[in-house]
Short mmCIF file of C-alpha atoms in Angstrom, two decimals:
data_model
loop_
_atom_site.label_atom_id
_atom_site.label_comp_id
_atom_site.label_asym_id
_atom_site.label_seq_id
_atom_site.Cartn_x
_atom_site.Cartn_y
_atom_site.Cartn_z
CA UNK A 19 0.00 0.00 0.00
CA UNK A 20 2.77 2.41 0.94
CA UNK A 21 4.70 1.64 -2.27
CA UNK A 22 1.58 2.15 -4.41
CA UNK A 23 0.97 5.52 -2.79
CA UNK A 24 4.57 6.62 -3.47
CA UNK A 25 4.33 5.48 -7.11
CA UNK A 26 1.09 7.40 -7.68
CA UNK A 27 2.39 10.51 -5.92
CA UNK A 28 5.59 10.58 -8.00
CA UNK A 29 3.65 9.96 -11.22
CA UNK A 30 1.30 12.87 -10.47
CA UNK A 31 4.26 15.11 -9.71
CA UNK A 32 5.82 14.27 -13.07
CA UNK A 33 2.57 14.94 -14.94
CA UNK A 34 1.87 18.30 -13.23
CA UNK A 35 5.32 19.81 -13.74
CA UNK A 36 4.33 21.78 -16.88
CA UNK A 37 2.36 24.08 -14.57
CA UNK A 38 5.60 25.12 -12.83
CA UNK A 39 7.17 26.59 -15.97
CA UNK A 40 6.73 30.22 -17.03
CA UNK A 41 3.92 31.08 -19.45
CA UNK A 42 6.42 31.91 -22.21
CA UNK A 43 8.01 28.46 -22.12
CA UNK A 44 6.50 25.33 -23.57
CA UNK A 45 6.70 22.07 -21.65
CA UNK A 46 6.84 18.92 -23.76
CA UNK A 47 5.58 15.45 -22.93
CA UNK A 48 6.90 12.37 -24.69
CA UNK A 49 7.58 8.67 -24.51
CA UNK A 50 10.86 6.84 -24.23
CA UNK A 51 11.87 3.29 -25.03
CA UNK A 52 15.17 1.48 -25.15
CA UNK A 53 17.30 -1.38 -23.96
CA UNK A 54 19.03 -1.93 -20.64
CA UNK A 55 22.16 -3.84 -19.81
CA UNK A 56 22.52 -4.32 -16.07
CA UNK A 57 24.29 -6.44 -13.52
CA UNK A 58 24.18 -6.86 -9.77
CA UNK A 59 27.06 -6.07 -7.45
CA UNK A 60 27.04 -6.68 -3.73
CA UNK A 61 28.25 -8.51 -0.69
CA UNK A 62 27.13 -12.13 -0.35
CA UNK A 63 28.20 -14.04 2.77
CA UNK A 64 31.04 -11.56 3.41
CA UNK A 65 32.45 -11.73 -0.14
CA UNK A 66 32.21 -9.03 -2.79
CA UNK A 67 30.22 -10.41 -5.71
CA UNK A 68 29.74 -9.21 -9.30
CA UNK A 69 27.43 -11.16 -11.60
CA UNK A 70 27.26 -11.20 -15.42
CA UNK A 71 25.21 -8.62 -17.30
CA UNK A 72 21.66 -9.26 -18.44
CA UNK A 73 19.71 -7.42 -21.14
CA UNK A 74 16.19 -6.04 -20.89
CA UNK A 75 14.03 -3.19 -22.13
CA UNK A 76 12.55 0.01 -20.76
CA UNK A 77 9.65 2.25 -21.66
CA UNK A 78 8.18 5.31 -20.04
CA UNK A 79 6.86 8.85 -19.97
CA UNK A 80 9.06 11.98 -20.12
CA UNK A 81 8.22 15.60 -19.31
CA UNK A 82 10.64 18.32 -20.46
CA UNK A 83 10.06 21.60 -18.61
CA UNK A 84 12.14 24.65 -19.62
CA UNK A 85 13.32 26.76 -16.69
CA UNK A 86 12.51 30.32 -17.69
CA UNK A 87 14.05 31.70 -20.88
CA UNK A 88 17.35 29.87 -20.42
CA UNK A 89 18.61 26.69 -22.05
CA UNK A 90 18.24 24.88 -18.73
CA UNK A 91 15.36 22.54 -18.07
CA UNK A 92 13.98 19.98 -15.68
CA UNK A 93 13.30 16.54 -17.18
CA UNK A 94 11.54 14.03 -14.91
CA UNK A 95 10.87 10.53 -16.25
CA UNK A 96 8.70 7.65 -15.09
CA UNK A 97 9.83 4.36 -16.63
CA UNK A 98 9.24 0.63 -16.45
CA UNK A 99 12.71 -0.95 -16.30
CA UNK A 100 13.90 -4.51 -16.69
CA UNK A 101 17.15 -5.09 -14.86
CA UNK A 102 18.87 -8.08 -13.31
CA UNK A 103 21.86 -10.37 -13.75
CA UNK A 104 22.92 -13.80 -14.89
CA UNK A 105 23.72 -15.59 -11.63
CA UNK A 106 25.16 -18.81 -13.05
CA UNK A 107 25.71 -20.18 -16.53
CA UNK A 108 26.82 -23.62 -17.66
CA UNK A 109 26.40 -25.55 -20.91
CA UNK A 110 23.27 -27.19 -19.50
CA UNK A 111 21.65 -24.40 -17.47
CA UNK A 112 21.43 -20.63 -17.03
CA UNK A 113 19.99 -19.01 -13.88
CA UNK A 114 19.19 -15.29 -13.91
CA UNK A 115 17.42 -12.78 -11.74
CA UNK A 116 14.91 -10.84 -13.86
CA UNK A 117 14.16 -7.78 -11.76
CA UNK A 118 11.52 -5.20 -12.65
CA UNK A 119 11.34 -1.61 -11.39
CA UNK A 120 9.26 1.55 -11.62
CA UNK A 121 12.04 4.11 -12.05
CA UNK A 122 11.84 7.84 -11.42
CA UNK A 123 14.59 10.05 -12.86
CA UNK A 124 14.81 13.74 -11.97
CA UNK A 125 17.34 15.30 -14.35
CA UNK A 126 18.38 18.89 -14.80
CA UNK A 127 19.36 19.32 -18.45
CA UNK A 128 21.13 21.83 -20.68
CA UNK A 129 19.71 22.12 -24.23
CA UNK A 130 21.77 23.16 -27.24
CA UNK A 131 20.34 24.53 -30.47
CA UNK A 132 21.22 22.49 -33.50
CA UNK A 133 20.50 22.77 -37.19
CA UNK A 134 16.96 22.21 -38.52
CA UNK A 135 15.29 22.10 -35.10
CA UNK A 136 17.56 19.37 -33.74
CA UNK A 137 18.08 19.80 -30.02
CA UNK A 138 20.83 17.98 -28.18
CA UNK A 139 20.80 17.95 -24.39
CA UNK A 140 23.02 16.82 -21.54
CA UNK A 141 21.85 16.36 -17.99
CA UNK A 142 22.38 14.86 -14.61
CA UNK A 143 20.18 13.98 -11.67
CA UNK A 144 19.08 11.44 -9.08
CA UNK A 145 17.23 8.23 -9.82
CA UNK A 146 14.94 6.17 -7.57
CA UNK A 147 13.59 2.73 -8.50
CA UNK A 148 10.91 0.83 -6.60
CA UNK A 149 10.69 -2.91 -7.11
CA UNK A 150 7.87 -4.58 -9.01
CA UNK A 151 7.18 -8.34 -9.09
CA UNK A 152 10.40 -10.03 -10.26
CA UNK A 153 11.45 -13.58 -11.15
CA UNK A 154 14.28 -16.08 -10.83
CA UNK A 155 14.47 -17.65 -14.30
CA UNK A 156 16.10 -21.04 -14.89
CA UNK A 157 16.63 -22.05 -18.53
CA UNK A 158 17.80 -25.43 -19.78
CA UNK A 159 17.91 -26.74 -23.33
CA UNK A 160 14.18 -27.50 -23.41
CA UNK A 161 12.59 -25.88 -20.33
CA UNK A 162 12.18 -22.50 -18.73
CA UNK A 163 11.08 -22.17 -15.09
CA UNK A 164 10.23 -18.83 -13.46
CA UNK A 165 9.83 -18.48 -9.68
CA UNK A 166 9.10 -15.34 -7.66
CA UNK A 167 12.16 -13.39 -6.53
CA UNK A 168 11.67 -12.12 -2.99
CA UNK A 169 12.82 -8.54 -2.42
CA UNK A 170 12.88 -5.94 0.34
CA UNK A 171 11.14 -7.04 3.56
CA UNK A 172 9.71 -10.29 2.20
CA UNK A 173 11.22 -13.29 3.94
CA UNK A 174 13.75 -14.58 2.99
CA UNK A 175 14.61 -11.56 0.83
CA UNK A 176 17.46 -11.94 -1.63
CA UNK A 177 17.65 -8.28 -2.73
CA UNK A 178 16.82 -4.85 -1.41
CA UNK A 179 13.60 -3.49 -2.89
CA UNK A 180 14.81 0.02 -3.66
CA UNK A 181 17.48 0.83 -6.23
CA UNK A 182 18.91 4.34 -6.32
CA UNK A 183 21.65 6.12 -8.20
CA UNK A 184 22.36 8.89 -10.68
CA UNK A 185 21.42 9.29 -14.32
CA UNK A 186 22.92 11.35 -17.06
#
């Protein structure tokens, strides 16, 4: 319940940001889609661990809000992200953690003016991801088995439920 409330609150904040810009500036709303390549790094039983990368996809909603009459802007995003890692891989079997997140990025960007209306931007900001139902996937030559991956406060949890970092 608490996680659902946070997701809805952050989504509403992202959608209402055009109202914060000045009347002379035009906020833009768009969609994003792409691929992700992620891995998991951590401490397991007192040993530092780094697993192999796993591919996924992402899709989401973007709001680009100019800040006044400058080239600076605020660009929040709400995305569905597939992340995870390949935990073990042999000739007979591959085990991976297929994690899913609702990700919120809050970037401050600098826009350049290019030829023929092309705009290139660079930005930086914090990112917060809240876990969604995820799976442990075991693939063999002829079968694929998916079990629930327990996260956060579920017992026995294998991963923390919140992922945070920086985006650019």
